[in-house]
PDB file of C-alpha atoms in Angstrom:
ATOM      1  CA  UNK D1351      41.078  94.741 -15.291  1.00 74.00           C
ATOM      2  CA  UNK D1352      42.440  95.951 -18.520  1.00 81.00           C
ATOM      3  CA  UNK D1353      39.444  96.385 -21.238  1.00 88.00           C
ATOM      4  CA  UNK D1354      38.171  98.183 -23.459  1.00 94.00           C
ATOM      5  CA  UNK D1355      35.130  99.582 -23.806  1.00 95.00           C
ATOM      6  CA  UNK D1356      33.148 100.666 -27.959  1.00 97.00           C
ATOM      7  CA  UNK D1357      29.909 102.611 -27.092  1.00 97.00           C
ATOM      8  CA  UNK D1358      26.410 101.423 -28.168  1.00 97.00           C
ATOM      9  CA  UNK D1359      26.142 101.160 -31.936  1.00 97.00           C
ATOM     10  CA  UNK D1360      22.765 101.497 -33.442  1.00 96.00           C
ATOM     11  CA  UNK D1361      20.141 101.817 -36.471  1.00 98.00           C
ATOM     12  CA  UNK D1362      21.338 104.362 -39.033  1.00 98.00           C
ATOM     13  CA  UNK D1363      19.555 105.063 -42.618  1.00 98.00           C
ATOM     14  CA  UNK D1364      21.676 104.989 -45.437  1.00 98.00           C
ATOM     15  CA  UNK D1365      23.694 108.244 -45.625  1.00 98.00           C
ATOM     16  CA  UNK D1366      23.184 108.898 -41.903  1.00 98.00           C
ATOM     17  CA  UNK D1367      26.122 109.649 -39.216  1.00 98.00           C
ATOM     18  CA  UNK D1368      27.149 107.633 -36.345  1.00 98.00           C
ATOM     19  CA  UNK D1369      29.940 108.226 -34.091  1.00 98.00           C
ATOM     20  CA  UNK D1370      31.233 105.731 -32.254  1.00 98.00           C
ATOM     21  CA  UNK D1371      33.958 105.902 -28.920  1.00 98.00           C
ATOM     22  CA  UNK D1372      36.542 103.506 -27.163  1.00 97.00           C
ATOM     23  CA  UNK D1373      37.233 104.086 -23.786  1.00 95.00           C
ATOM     24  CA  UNK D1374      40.374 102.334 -22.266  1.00 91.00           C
ATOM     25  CA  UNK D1375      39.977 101.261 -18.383  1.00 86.00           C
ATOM     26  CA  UNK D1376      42.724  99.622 -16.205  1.00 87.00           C
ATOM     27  CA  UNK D1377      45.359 101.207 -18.812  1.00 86.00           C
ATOM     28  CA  UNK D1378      46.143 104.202 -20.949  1.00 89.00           C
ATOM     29  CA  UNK D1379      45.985 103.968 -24.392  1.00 90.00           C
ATOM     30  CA  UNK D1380      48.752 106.946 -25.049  1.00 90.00           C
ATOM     31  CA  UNK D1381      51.110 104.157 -26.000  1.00 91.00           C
ATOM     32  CA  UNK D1382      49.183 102.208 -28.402  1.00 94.00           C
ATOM     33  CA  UNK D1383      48.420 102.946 -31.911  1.00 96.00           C
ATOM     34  CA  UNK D1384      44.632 102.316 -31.602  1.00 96.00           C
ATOM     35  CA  UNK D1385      42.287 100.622 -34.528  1.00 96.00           C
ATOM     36  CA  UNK D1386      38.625  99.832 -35.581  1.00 97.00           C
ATOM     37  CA  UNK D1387      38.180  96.769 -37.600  1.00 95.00           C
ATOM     38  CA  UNK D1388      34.315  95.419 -38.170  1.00 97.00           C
ATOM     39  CA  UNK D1389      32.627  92.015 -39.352  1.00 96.00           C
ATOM     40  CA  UNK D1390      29.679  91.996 -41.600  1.00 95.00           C
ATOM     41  CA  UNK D1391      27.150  89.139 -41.779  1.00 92.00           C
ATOM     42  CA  UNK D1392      28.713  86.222 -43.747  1.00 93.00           C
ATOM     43  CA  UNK D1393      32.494  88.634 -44.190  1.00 93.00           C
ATOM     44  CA  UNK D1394      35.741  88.319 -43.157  1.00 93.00           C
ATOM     45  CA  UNK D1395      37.285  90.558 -40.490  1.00 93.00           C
ATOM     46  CA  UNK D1396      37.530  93.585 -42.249  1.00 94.00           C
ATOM     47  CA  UNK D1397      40.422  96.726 -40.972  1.00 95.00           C
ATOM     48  CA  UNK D1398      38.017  99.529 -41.029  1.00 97.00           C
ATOM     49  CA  UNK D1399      40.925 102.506 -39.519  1.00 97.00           C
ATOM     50  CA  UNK D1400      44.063 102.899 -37.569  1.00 97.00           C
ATOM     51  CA  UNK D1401      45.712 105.464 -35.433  1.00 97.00           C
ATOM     52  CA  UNK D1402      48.964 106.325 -34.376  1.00 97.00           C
ATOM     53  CA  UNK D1403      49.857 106.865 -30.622  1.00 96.00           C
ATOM     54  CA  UNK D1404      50.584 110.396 -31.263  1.00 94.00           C
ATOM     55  CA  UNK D1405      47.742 110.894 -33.347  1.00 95.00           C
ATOM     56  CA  UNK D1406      49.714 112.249 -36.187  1.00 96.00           C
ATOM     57  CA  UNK D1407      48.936 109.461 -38.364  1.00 97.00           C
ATOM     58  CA  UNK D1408      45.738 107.462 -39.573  1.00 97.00           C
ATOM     59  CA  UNK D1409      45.213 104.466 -42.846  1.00 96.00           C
ATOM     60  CA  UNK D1410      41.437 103.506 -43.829  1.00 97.00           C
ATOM     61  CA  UNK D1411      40.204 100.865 -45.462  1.00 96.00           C
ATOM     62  CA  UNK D1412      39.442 101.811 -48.926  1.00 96.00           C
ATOM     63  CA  UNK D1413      36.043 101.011 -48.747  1.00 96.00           C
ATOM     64  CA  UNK D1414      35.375 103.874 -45.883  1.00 98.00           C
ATOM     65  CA  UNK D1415      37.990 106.582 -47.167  1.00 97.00           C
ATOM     66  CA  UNK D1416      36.664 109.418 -47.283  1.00 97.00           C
ATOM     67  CA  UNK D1417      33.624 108.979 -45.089  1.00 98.00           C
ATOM     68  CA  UNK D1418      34.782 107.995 -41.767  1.00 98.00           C
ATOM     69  CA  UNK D1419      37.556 109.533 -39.740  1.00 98.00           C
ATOM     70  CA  UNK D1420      38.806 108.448 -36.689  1.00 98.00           C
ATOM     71  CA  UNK D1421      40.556 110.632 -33.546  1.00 98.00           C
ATOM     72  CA  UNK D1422      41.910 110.441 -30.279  1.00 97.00           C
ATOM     73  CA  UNK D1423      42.028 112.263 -26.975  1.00 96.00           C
ATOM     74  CA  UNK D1424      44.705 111.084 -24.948  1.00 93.00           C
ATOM     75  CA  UNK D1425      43.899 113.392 -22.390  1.00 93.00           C
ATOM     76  CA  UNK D1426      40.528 111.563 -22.179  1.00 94.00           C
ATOM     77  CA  UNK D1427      41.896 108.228 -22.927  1.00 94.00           C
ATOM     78  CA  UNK D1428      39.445 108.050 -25.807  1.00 96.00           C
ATOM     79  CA  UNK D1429      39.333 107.312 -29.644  1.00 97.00           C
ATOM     80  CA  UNK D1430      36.811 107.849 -31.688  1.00 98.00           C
ATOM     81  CA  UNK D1431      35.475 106.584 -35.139  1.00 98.00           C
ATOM     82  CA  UNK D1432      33.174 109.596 -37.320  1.00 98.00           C
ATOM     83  CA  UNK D1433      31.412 107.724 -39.402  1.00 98.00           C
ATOM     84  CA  UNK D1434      29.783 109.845 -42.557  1.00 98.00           C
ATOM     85  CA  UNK D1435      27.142 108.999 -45.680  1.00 98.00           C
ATOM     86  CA  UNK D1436      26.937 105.078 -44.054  1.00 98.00           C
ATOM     87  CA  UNK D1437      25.689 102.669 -46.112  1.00 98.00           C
ATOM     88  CA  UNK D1438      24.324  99.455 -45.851  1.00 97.00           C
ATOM     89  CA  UNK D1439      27.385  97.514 -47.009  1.00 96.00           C
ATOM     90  CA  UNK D1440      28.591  99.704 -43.197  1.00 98.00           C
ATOM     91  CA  UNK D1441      26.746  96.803 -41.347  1.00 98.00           C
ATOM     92  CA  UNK D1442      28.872  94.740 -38.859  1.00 98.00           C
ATOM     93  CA  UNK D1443      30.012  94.815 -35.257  1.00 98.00           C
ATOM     94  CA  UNK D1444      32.716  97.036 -34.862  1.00 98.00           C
ATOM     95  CA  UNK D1445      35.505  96.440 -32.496  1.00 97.00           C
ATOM     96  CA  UNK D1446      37.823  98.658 -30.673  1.00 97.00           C
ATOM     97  CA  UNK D1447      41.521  96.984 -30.271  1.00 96.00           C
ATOM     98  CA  UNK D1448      45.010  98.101 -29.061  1.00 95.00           C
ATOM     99  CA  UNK D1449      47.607  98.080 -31.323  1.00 95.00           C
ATOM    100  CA  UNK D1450      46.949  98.326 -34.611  1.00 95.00           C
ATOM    101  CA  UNK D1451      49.907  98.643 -37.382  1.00 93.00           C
ATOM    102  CA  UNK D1452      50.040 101.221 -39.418  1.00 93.00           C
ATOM    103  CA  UNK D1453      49.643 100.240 -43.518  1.00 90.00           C
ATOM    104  CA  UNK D1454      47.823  98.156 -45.353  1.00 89.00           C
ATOM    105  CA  UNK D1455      48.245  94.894 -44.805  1.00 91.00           C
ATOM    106  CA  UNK D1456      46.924  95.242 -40.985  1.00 92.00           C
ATOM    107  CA  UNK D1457      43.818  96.837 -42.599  1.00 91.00           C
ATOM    108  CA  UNK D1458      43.183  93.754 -45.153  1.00 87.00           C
ATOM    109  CA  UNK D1459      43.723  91.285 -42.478  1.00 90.00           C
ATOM    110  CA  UNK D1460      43.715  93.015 -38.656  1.00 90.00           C
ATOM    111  CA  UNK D1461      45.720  91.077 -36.322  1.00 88.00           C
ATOM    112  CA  UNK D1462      48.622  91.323 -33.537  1.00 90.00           C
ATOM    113  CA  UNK D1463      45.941  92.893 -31.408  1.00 90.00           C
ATOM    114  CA  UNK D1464      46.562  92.386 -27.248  1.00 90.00           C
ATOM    115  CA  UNK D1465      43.095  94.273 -26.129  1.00 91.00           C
ATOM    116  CA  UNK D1466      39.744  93.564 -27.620  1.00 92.00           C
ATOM    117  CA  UNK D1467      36.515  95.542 -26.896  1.00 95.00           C
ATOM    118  CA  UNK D1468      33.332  93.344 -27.200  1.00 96.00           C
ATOM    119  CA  UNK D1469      32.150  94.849 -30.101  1.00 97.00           C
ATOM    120  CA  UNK D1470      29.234  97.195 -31.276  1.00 98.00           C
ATOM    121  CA  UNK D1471      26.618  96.221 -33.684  1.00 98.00           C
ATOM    122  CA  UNK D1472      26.420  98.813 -36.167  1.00 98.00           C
ATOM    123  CA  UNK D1473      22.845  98.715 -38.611  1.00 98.00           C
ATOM    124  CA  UNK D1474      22.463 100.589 -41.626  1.00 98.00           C
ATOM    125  CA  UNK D1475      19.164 100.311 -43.198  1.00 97.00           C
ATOM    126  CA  UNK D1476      15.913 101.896 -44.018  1.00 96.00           C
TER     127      UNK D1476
END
């Protein structure tokens, strides 16, 4: 079964740090140019970050630029999103999906996406 798989989200204060992970099973995610997008209460799909196969190359959402970064380990078939200084306006399941396309209009309005993880629920507050 091809999936893939965001690790538990959480509670965070405002300006705290949460990393979050996307683990591919049943394929390898080498070939895919990997992204985060999230949905807030009451938004829009939102492109949060995308990365290249190779790594080499990332985008971000203007409103997390800056504060989140996001990596891969091939080896480990793993990608990761770093997120920094979170704030409230942060709040929204985040999903994991395979590909993503490079530039900006994928990150204003995510789609083209063949594998979905089910999403973590990500809560910034105090």
């Amino acid at each position: 079964q091809l999936q893939l798989v965001e690790s538990e989200g959480g509670l965070v204060q405002p300006g705290g740090s949460l990393r979050l992970s996307c683990a591919a099973s049943g394929f390898t995610l080498d070939s895919y140019a990997i992204g985060w997008f999230r949905q807030g209460p009451g938004k829009e799909r939102e492109g949060v970050s995308c990365i290249s196969a190779s790594g080499g190359s990332t985008n971000y959402g203007d409103s997390v630029k800056g504060r989140f970064t996001i990596s891969r380990d091939n080896a480990k078939n793993t990608v990761y999103l770093q997120m920094n200084s979170l704030k409230p306006e942060d709040t929204g399941v985040y999903y994991c999906v395979a590909p993503c396309t490079l530039g900006i209009r994928w990150l204003v309005r995510p789609w083209g996406m063949d594998y979905w993880g089910k999403g973590t629920l990500v809560t910034v507050s105090s």
